[in-house]
GROMACS .gro file of C-alpha atoms in nm:
model
  351
    1MET     CA    1  -0.891   0.498  -0.523
    2ASN     CA    2  -1.042   0.158  -0.601
    3ALA     CA    3  -0.800  -0.080  -0.781
    4PHE     CA    4  -0.657   0.236  -0.935
    5PHE     CA    5  -0.447   0.115  -1.229
    6ALA     CA    6  -0.692  -0.160  -1.323
    7ALA     CA    7  -0.986   0.080  -1.291
    8ILE     CA    8  -0.823   0.319  -1.538
    9GLU     CA    9  -0.761   0.034  -1.781
   10GLU     CA   10  -1.120  -0.087  -1.747
   11ARG     CA   11  -1.251   0.266  -1.800
   12ASP     CA   12  -1.038   0.316  -2.111
   13ASN     CA   13  -1.093  -0.035  -2.251
   14PRO     CA   14  -1.468  -0.103  -2.222
   15GLN     CA   15  -1.424  -0.431  -2.412
   16PHE     CA   16  -1.264  -0.570  -2.094
   17VAL     CA   17  -1.549  -0.475  -1.859
   18GLY     CA   18  -1.653  -0.775  -1.649
   19ARG     CA   19  -1.329  -0.965  -1.710
   20PRO     CA   20  -1.038  -1.015  -1.468
   21ILE     CA   21  -0.781  -0.742  -1.541
   22ILE     CA   22  -0.427  -0.781  -1.410
   23VAL     CA   23  -0.184  -0.492  -1.451
   24GLY     CA   24   0.185  -0.567  -1.413
   25ALA     CA   25   0.474  -0.755  -1.568
   26ASP     CA   26   0.444  -0.977  -1.875
   27PRO     CA   27   0.336  -1.323  -1.750
   28LYS     CA   28   0.491  -1.496  -2.055
   29LYS     CA   29   0.240  -1.779  -2.025
   30GLY     CA   30   0.330  -1.852  -1.667
   31VAL     CA   31   0.710  -1.826  -1.676
   32GLY     CA   32   0.747  -1.449  -1.663
   33ARG     CA   33   0.928  -1.264  -1.388
   34GLY     CA   34   0.808  -0.955  -1.208
   35VAL     CA   35   0.499  -0.889  -1.002
   36VAL     CA   36   0.137  -0.780  -1.016
   37SER     CA   37   0.088  -0.407  -0.971
   38THR     CA   38  -0.285  -0.438  -0.919
   39GLY     CA   39  -0.587  -0.635  -1.027
   40ASN     CA   40  -0.950  -0.534  -1.056
   41TYR     CA   41  -1.209  -0.678  -0.822
   42LYS     CA   42  -1.289  -0.959  -1.064
   43ALA     CA   43  -0.923  -1.064  -1.061
   44ARG     CA   44  -0.921  -1.059  -0.683
   45GLU     CA   45  -1.188  -1.329  -0.687
   46TYR     CA   46  -0.906  -1.556  -0.811
   47GLY     CA   47  -0.682  -1.462  -0.519
   48ILE     CA   48  -0.473  -1.220  -0.725
   49HIS     CA   49  -0.328  -0.925  -0.536
   50SER     CA   50  -0.062  -0.656  -0.560
   51GLY     CA   51   0.293  -0.784  -0.515
   52MET     CA   52   0.208  -1.139  -0.621
   53PRO     CA   53   0.456  -1.294  -0.867
   54ILE     CA   54   0.307  -1.251  -1.213
   55SER     CA   55   0.364  -1.620  -1.291
   56TRP     CA   56   0.141  -1.718  -0.997
   57ALA     CA   57  -0.128  -1.477  -1.116
   58TYR     CA   58  -0.121  -1.635  -1.461
   59ARG     CA   59  -0.157  -1.984  -1.317
   60ALA     CA   60  -0.448  -1.866  -1.102
   61CYS     CA   61  -0.628  -1.699  -1.392
   62PRO     CA   62  -0.483  -1.776  -1.738
   63GLU     CA   63  -0.799  -1.638  -1.900
   64GLY     CA   64  -0.746  -1.298  -1.742
   65VAL     CA   65  -0.652  -0.981  -1.931
   66PHE     CA   66  -0.286  -0.908  -1.856
   67LEU     CA   67  -0.183  -0.551  -1.933
   68PRO     CA   68   0.148  -0.365  -1.896
   69CYS     CA   69   0.169  -0.066  -1.662
   70ASP     CA   70   0.120   0.275  -1.821
   71PHE     CA   71   0.246   0.492  -1.538
   72LYS     CA   72   0.252   0.807  -1.748
   73ARG     CA   73  -0.124   0.780  -1.795
   74TYR     CA   74  -0.183   0.681  -1.433
   75GLY     CA   75   0.027   0.973  -1.314
   76SER     CA   76  -0.178   1.218  -1.519
   77VAL     CA   77  -0.502   1.082  -1.373
   78SER     CA   78  -0.355   1.098  -1.023
   79ARG     CA   79  -0.263   1.464  -1.062
   80ASN     CA   80  -0.616   1.549  -1.175
   81ILE     CA   81  -0.768   1.371  -0.876
   82PHE     CA   82  -0.540   1.537  -0.622
   83SER     CA   83  -0.611   1.871  -0.782
   84VAL     CA   84  -0.979   1.814  -0.700
   85ILE     CA   85  -0.905   1.713  -0.339
   86ARG     CA   86  -0.662   1.998  -0.271
   87GLY     CA   87  -0.909   2.240  -0.424
   88TYR     CA   88  -1.107   2.222  -0.100
   89GLY     CA   89  -0.817   2.384   0.086
   90TYR     CA   90  -0.783   2.134   0.371
   91PRO     CA   91  -0.446   1.987   0.481
   92THR     CA   92  -0.381   1.689   0.254
   93GLU     CA   93  -0.110   1.430   0.299
   94GLN     CA   94  -0.049   1.232  -0.018
   95VAL     CA   95   0.096   0.893   0.069
   96SER     CA   96   0.096   0.734  -0.276
   97VAL     CA   97  -0.020   0.790  -0.630
   98ASP     CA   98  -0.376   0.695  -0.530
   99GLU     CA   99  -0.412   0.749  -0.157
  100CYS     CA  100  -0.412   1.041   0.085
  101TYR     CA  101  -0.524   1.166   0.424
  102VAL     CA  102  -0.725   1.486   0.461
  103GLU     CA  103  -0.770   1.677   0.787
  104MET     CA  104  -1.145   1.732   0.798
  105PRO     CA  105  -1.300   2.051   0.936
  106ASN     CA  106  -1.486   2.067   1.265
  107CYS     CA  107  -1.833   2.091   1.127
  108ALA     CA  108  -2.154   1.894   1.111
  109GLY     CA  109  -2.137   1.863   0.734
  110PHE     CA  110  -1.824   1.650   0.697
  111GLU     CA  111  -2.024   1.359   0.551
  112ASN     CA  112  -2.173   1.579   0.281
  113LEU     CA  113  -1.826   1.719   0.212
  114ALA     CA  114  -1.688   1.369   0.160
  115ARG     CA  115  -1.974   1.280  -0.074
  116GLU     CA  116  -1.912   1.598  -0.271
  117MET     CA  117  -1.543   1.507  -0.311
  118LYS     CA  118  -1.637   1.161  -0.437
  119GLN     CA  119  -1.882   1.308  -0.686
  120LYS     CA  120  -1.632   1.561  -0.821
  121ILE     CA  121  -1.368   1.291  -0.867
  122TRP     CA  122  -1.624   1.089  -1.060
  123GLU     CA  123  -1.715   1.388  -1.278
  124VAL     CA  124  -1.351   1.464  -1.357
  125GLU     CA  125  -1.215   1.112  -1.413
  126ARG     CA  126  -1.511   0.872  -1.414
  127LEU     CA  127  -1.346   0.674  -1.134
  128THR     CA  128  -1.482   0.577  -0.795
  129CYS     CA  129  -1.304   0.608  -0.463
  130SER     CA  130  -1.369   0.482  -0.113
  131VAL     CA  131  -1.358   0.718   0.183
  132GLY     CA  132  -1.312   0.645   0.551
  133ILE     CA  133  -1.362   0.908   0.821
  134GLY     CA  134  -1.233   0.855   1.172
  135PRO     CA  135  -1.058   1.021   1.467
  136ASN     CA  136  -0.710   0.915   1.351
  137LYS     CA  137  -0.520   0.777   1.054
  138LEU     CA  138  -0.553   0.413   1.160
  139VAL     CA  139  -0.932   0.421   1.194
  140SER     CA  140  -0.984   0.625   0.878
  141LYS     CA  141  -0.763   0.386   0.680
  142VAL     CA  142  -0.947   0.077   0.804
  143ALA     CA  143  -1.279   0.253   0.741
  144SER     CA  144  -1.180   0.337   0.385
  145ASN     CA  145  -1.130  -0.033   0.316
  146PHE     CA  146  -1.453  -0.135   0.488
  147LYS     CA  147  -1.685  -0.078   0.194
  148LYS     CA  148  -1.528  -0.117  -0.148
  149PRO     CA  149  -1.566  -0.013  -0.417
  150ASP     CA  150  -1.717   0.334  -0.396
  151GLY     CA  151  -1.777   0.326  -0.020
  152LEU     CA  152  -1.810   0.585   0.254
  153THR     CA  153  -1.767   0.475   0.616
  154ILE     CA  154  -1.775   0.708   0.916
  155VAL     CA  155  -1.649   0.596   1.258
  156LEU     CA  156  -1.701   0.830   1.553
  157LYS     CA  157  -1.452   0.831   1.839
  158LYS     CA  158  -1.698   0.665   2.076
  159ASP     CA  159  -1.750   0.381   1.826
  160VAL     CA  160  -1.388   0.299   1.744
  161GLN     CA  161  -1.356  -0.016   1.955
  162ARG     CA  162  -1.697  -0.145   1.852
  163PHE     CA  163  -1.593  -0.095   1.490
  164LEU     CA  164  -1.251  -0.261   1.517
  165ASP     CA  165  -1.314  -0.541   1.767
  166PRO     CA  166  -1.496  -0.796   1.546
  167MET     CA  167  -1.258  -0.753   1.254
  168SER     CA  168  -0.981  -0.991   1.160
  169VAL     CA  169  -0.635  -0.884   1.278
  170ARG     CA  170  -0.546  -0.871   0.907
  171VAL     CA  171  -0.711  -0.526   0.883
  172LEU     CA  172  -0.431  -0.378   1.094
  173PRO     CA  173  -0.128  -0.238   0.912
  174GLY     CA  174   0.173  -0.464   0.957
  175VAL     CA  175  -0.031  -0.784   0.996
  176GLY     CA  176   0.027  -0.997   0.689
  177PRO     CA  177  -0.045  -1.368   0.636
  178LYS     CA  178   0.252  -1.488   0.840
  179THR     CA  179   0.202  -1.251   1.131
  180ALA     CA  180  -0.165  -1.352   1.132
  181GLY     CA  181  -0.054  -1.716   1.136
  182VAL     CA  182   0.162  -1.660   1.444
  183LEU     CA  183  -0.121  -1.474   1.614
  184LEU     CA  184  -0.358  -1.759   1.529
  185SER     CA  185  -0.124  -2.002   1.704
  186MET     CA  186  -0.165  -1.778   2.010
  187GLY     CA  187  -0.543  -1.796   1.983
  188VAL     CA  188  -0.570  -1.445   1.838
  189ILE     CA  189  -0.811  -1.411   1.547
  190THR     CA  190  -0.990  -1.080   1.587
  191VAL     CA  191  -0.880  -0.732   1.684
  192LYS     CA  192  -1.062  -0.784   2.014
  193ASP     CA  193  -0.856  -1.097   2.077
  194LEU     CA  194  -0.539  -0.900   2.014
  195ARG     CA  195  -0.651  -0.614   2.236
  196GLN     CA  196  -0.718  -0.857   2.521
  197THR     CA  197  -0.385  -1.037   2.487
  198TYR     CA  198  -0.132  -0.958   2.757
  199LEU     CA  199   0.116  -0.705   2.628
  200TYR     CA  200   0.416  -0.899   2.758
  201LYS     CA  201   0.315  -1.201   2.550
  202LEU     CA  202   0.308  -0.993   2.234
  203LYS     CA  203   0.647  -0.843   2.318
  204GLU     CA  204   0.789  -1.189   2.380
  205GLN     CA  205   0.669  -1.304   2.040
  206PHE     CA  206   0.723  -0.995   1.825
  207GLY     CA  207   0.948  -0.759   2.022
  208LYS     CA  208   0.873  -0.390   1.971
  209HIS     CA  209   0.637  -0.478   1.689
  210GLY     CA  210   0.418  -0.659   1.943
  211ALA     CA  211   0.371  -0.341   2.145
  212HIS     CA  212   0.283  -0.153   1.827
  213LEU     CA  213   0.024  -0.415   1.732
  214TRP     CA  214  -0.134  -0.385   2.076
  215GLU     CA  215  -0.162  -0.008   2.038
  216LEU     CA  216  -0.330  -0.049   1.700
  217ALA     CA  217  -0.574  -0.306   1.840
  218ASN     CA  218  -0.674  -0.043   2.095
  219GLY     CA  219  -0.745   0.205   1.816
  220ARG     CA  220  -0.452   0.428   1.906
  221ASP     CA  221  -0.258   0.619   1.643
  222ASP     CA  222  -0.103   0.958   1.718
  223ARG     CA  223   0.034   1.025   1.371
  224LYS     CA  224  -0.060   1.368   1.240
  225VAL     CA  225  -0.170   1.467   0.892
  226PHE     CA  226   0.128   1.642   0.738
  227GLU     CA  227   0.039   1.849   0.437
  228SER     CA  228   0.237   1.743   0.132
  229HIS     CA  229   0.194   1.833  -0.232
  230GLU     CA  230   0.415   1.565  -0.377
  231VAL     CA  231   0.485   1.199  -0.318
  232LYS     CA  232   0.780   1.171  -0.079
  233SER     CA  233   0.878   0.823  -0.188
  234VAL     CA  234   0.774   0.554  -0.433
  235GLY     CA  235   0.832   0.187  -0.372
  236ARG     CA  236   0.715  -0.169  -0.373
  237GLN     CA  237   0.743  -0.461  -0.135
  238THR     CA  238   0.628  -0.820  -0.135
  239THR     CA  239   0.615  -1.112   0.104
  240PHE     CA  240   0.744  -1.443  -0.028
  241TRP     CA  241   0.491  -1.722  -0.038
  242LYS     CA  242   0.758  -1.934   0.134
  243ASP     CA  243   1.055  -1.796   0.329
  244THR     CA  244   1.370  -1.825   0.121
  245LYS     CA  245   1.746  -1.796   0.157
  246ASP     CA  246   1.812  -1.836  -0.217
  247PRO     CA  247   2.010  -1.527  -0.335
  248ARG     CA  248   1.878  -1.561  -0.692
  249ILE     CA  249   1.514  -1.558  -0.579
  250ILE     CA  250   1.577  -1.266  -0.346
  251TYR     CA  251   1.760  -1.066  -0.613
  252ASP     CA  252   1.519  -1.144  -0.899
  253THR     CA  253   1.220  -1.046  -0.684
  254THR     CA  254   1.387  -0.724  -0.572
  255LEU     CA  255   1.479  -0.641  -0.930
  256GLY     CA  256   1.118  -0.688  -1.039
  257LEU     CA  257   1.001  -0.453  -0.762
  258LEU     CA  258   1.266  -0.200  -0.863
  259ARG     CA  259   1.157  -0.212  -1.227
  260GLU     CA  260   0.794  -0.153  -1.126
  261THR     CA  261   0.904   0.138  -0.906
  262PHE     CA  262   1.094   0.307  -1.189
  263GLU     CA  263   0.804   0.263  -1.427
  264GLU     CA  264   0.583   0.445  -1.178
  265LEU     CA  265   0.845   0.718  -1.125
  266THR     CA  266   0.864   0.770  -1.500
  267GLY     CA  267   0.488   0.802  -1.521
  268LEU     CA  268   0.483   1.052  -1.237
  269GLY     CA  269   0.766   1.249  -1.395
  270ILE     CA  270   0.981   1.237  -1.081
  271PHE     CA  271   1.324   1.089  -1.010
  272GLY     CA  272   1.506   1.057  -0.681
  273LYS     CA  273   1.857   1.027  -0.548
  274THR     CA  274   1.814   0.778  -0.263
  275LEU     CA  275   1.751   0.405  -0.291
  276THR     CA  276   1.637   0.209   0.013
  277VAL     CA  277   1.623  -0.169   0.032
  278VAL     CA  278   1.408  -0.340   0.297
  279VAL     CA  279   1.467  -0.698   0.410
  280ARG     CA  280   1.259  -0.876   0.673
  281TYR     CA  281   1.376  -1.208   0.809
  282ALA     CA  282   1.149  -1.500   0.894
  283TRP     CA  283   1.146  -1.402   1.262
  284PHE     CA  284   1.018  -1.049   1.175
  285GLU     CA  285   1.349  -0.871   1.225
  286THR     CA  286   1.352  -0.593   0.966
  287HIS     CA  287   1.657  -0.419   0.822
  288THR     CA  288   1.682  -0.122   0.587
  289SER     CA  289   1.986  -0.016   0.389
  290GLN     CA  290   2.010   0.291   0.172
  291GLU     CA  291   2.249   0.485  -0.042
  292THR     CA  292   2.224   0.827  -0.201
  293SER     CA  293   2.378   0.905  -0.536
  294LYS     CA  294   2.519   1.241  -0.637
  295GLY     CA  295   2.272   1.276  -0.921
  296LEU     CA  296   1.924   1.150  -1.000
  297LEU     CA  297   1.908   0.773  -1.014
  298THR     CA  298   1.865   0.592  -1.343
  299PHE     CA  299   1.729   0.239  -1.343
  300GLN     CA  300   2.073   0.104  -1.429
  301GLU     CA  301   2.235   0.290  -1.139
  302ALA     CA  302   1.957   0.183  -0.901
  303ARG     CA  303   2.003  -0.176  -1.015
  304ARG     CA  304   2.373  -0.159  -0.932
  305LEU     CA  305   2.309   0.001  -0.595
  306GLY     CA  306   2.031  -0.246  -0.522
  307LEU     CA  307   2.263  -0.542  -0.566
  308LYS     CA  308   2.526  -0.373  -0.351
  309LEU     CA  309   2.272  -0.314  -0.073
  310LEU     CA  310   2.135  -0.669  -0.098
  311VAL     CA  311   2.464  -0.859  -0.085
  312PRO     CA  312   2.497  -0.842   0.297
  313TYR     CA  313   2.162  -1.019   0.323
  314PHE     CA  314   2.281  -1.316   0.116
  315ASN     CA  315   2.380  -1.475   0.446
  316ASN     CA  316   2.196  -1.809   0.450
  317LYS     CA  317   1.919  -1.664   0.666
  318LEU     CA  318   1.553  -1.710   0.576
  319VAL     CA  319   1.395  -1.398   0.427
  320ARG     CA  320   1.017  -1.341   0.431
  321LEU     CA  321   0.986  -0.996   0.271
  322VAL     CA  322   1.184  -0.765   0.044
  323GLY     CA  323   1.109  -0.412  -0.066
  324VAL     CA  324   1.259  -0.113  -0.243
  325ARG     CA  325   1.191   0.258  -0.213
  326VAL     CA  326   1.318   0.560  -0.404
  327SER     CA  327   1.314   0.900  -0.235
  328GLY     CA  328   1.509   1.224  -0.227
  329PHE     CA  329   1.301   1.403  -0.488
  330GLY     CA  330   1.383   1.751  -0.356
  331GLY     CA  331   1.643   1.976  -0.511
  332GLY     CA  332   1.584   1.884  -0.872
  333GLY     CA  333   1.413   1.552  -0.824
  334VAL     CA  334   1.094   1.668  -0.991
  335ARG     CA  335   1.114   1.686  -1.365
  336SER     CA  336   0.757   1.795  -1.417
  337HIS     CA  337   0.594   1.967  -1.238
  338SER     CA  338  -0.739   1.614   2.024
  339PRO     CA  339  -0.988   1.457   1.815
  340GLU     CA  340  -1.327   1.503   1.973
  341GLU     CA  341  -1.630   1.302   1.886
  342GLY     CA  342  -1.552   1.194   1.537
  343VAL     CA  343  -1.521   1.539   1.382
  344SER     CA  344  -1.263   1.775   1.527
  345GLY     CA  345  -0.922   1.684   1.389
  346ALA     CA  346  -1.061   1.378   1.217
  347ALA     CA  347  -0.851   1.216   0.951
  348THR     CA  348  -1.013   1.117   0.628
  349SER     CA  349  -0.851   0.849   0.417
  350LEU     CA  350  -0.933   0.850   0.048
  351VAL     CA  351  -0.825   0.541  -0.144
   0.00000   0.00000   0.00000
């Protein structure tokens, strides 16, 4: 879906149409804690993006419309949309409240099918979505972001490299501002540059992640579409504007992400038992720690566990990214309710 939370707010509050809309924590006139959940396309013109500290967003656009998250409403809209998509009967892997992969049929009419899905979503919820069709998850995901909002991009297998090559390396999953900065220092700007870089150089710089980046640059992704009817995990992560070793900054940021996560869980009507904390150091070494409670996690319990899991990382080492994820929804966690030319086995990403 396109700027999902902000799009719902703009749809339901027509007086805000045309203005920057930022959904997230209370900015408190620039001194608030917490992060941006999403901003509409007007807000993005000011450099505002998901995961940004809300205080920075306020400084960037004090005249913007700042709204609290209403995850109950967003969850209801999400369920309606996925009901439309699953109504077609094709394997659907839901990866978040507003994104999924669909295994498309081997037929000549897959473009018309995608357009029909978009139209039905519009009729049901008056919201637009962007669709990417490609031979694997990577290509379909990049294609879905190629034309926003309300886009439809189809990439045949024979055209994958021609499609990816001229793009910035930032389109590849796992390439954020800092990774892109390191690649730039190596003379790598585009996907083609990355593809033509010697693999050993990428491994020297990034370790295993370097090999993964090289595979992505070559358009390779062997992940399958696994049919799922519920979100398997809900979480947030953010990259610090400047690497930090300050325990207070690390904890406060993680707590803000955790609060956002629980607000979304509440809106979706699901609660999990497992909390995972993700910490990535300045040199790209990533660690995850998790703990599972006997019962469904409350925010207070998750806050306690989060601090416990974070303490080992208060070690005077520079941290570039933190994240949290809640999973383990099964068993009572829900309180409510070979790809040939571009078609066979193609993955469709709807976002």
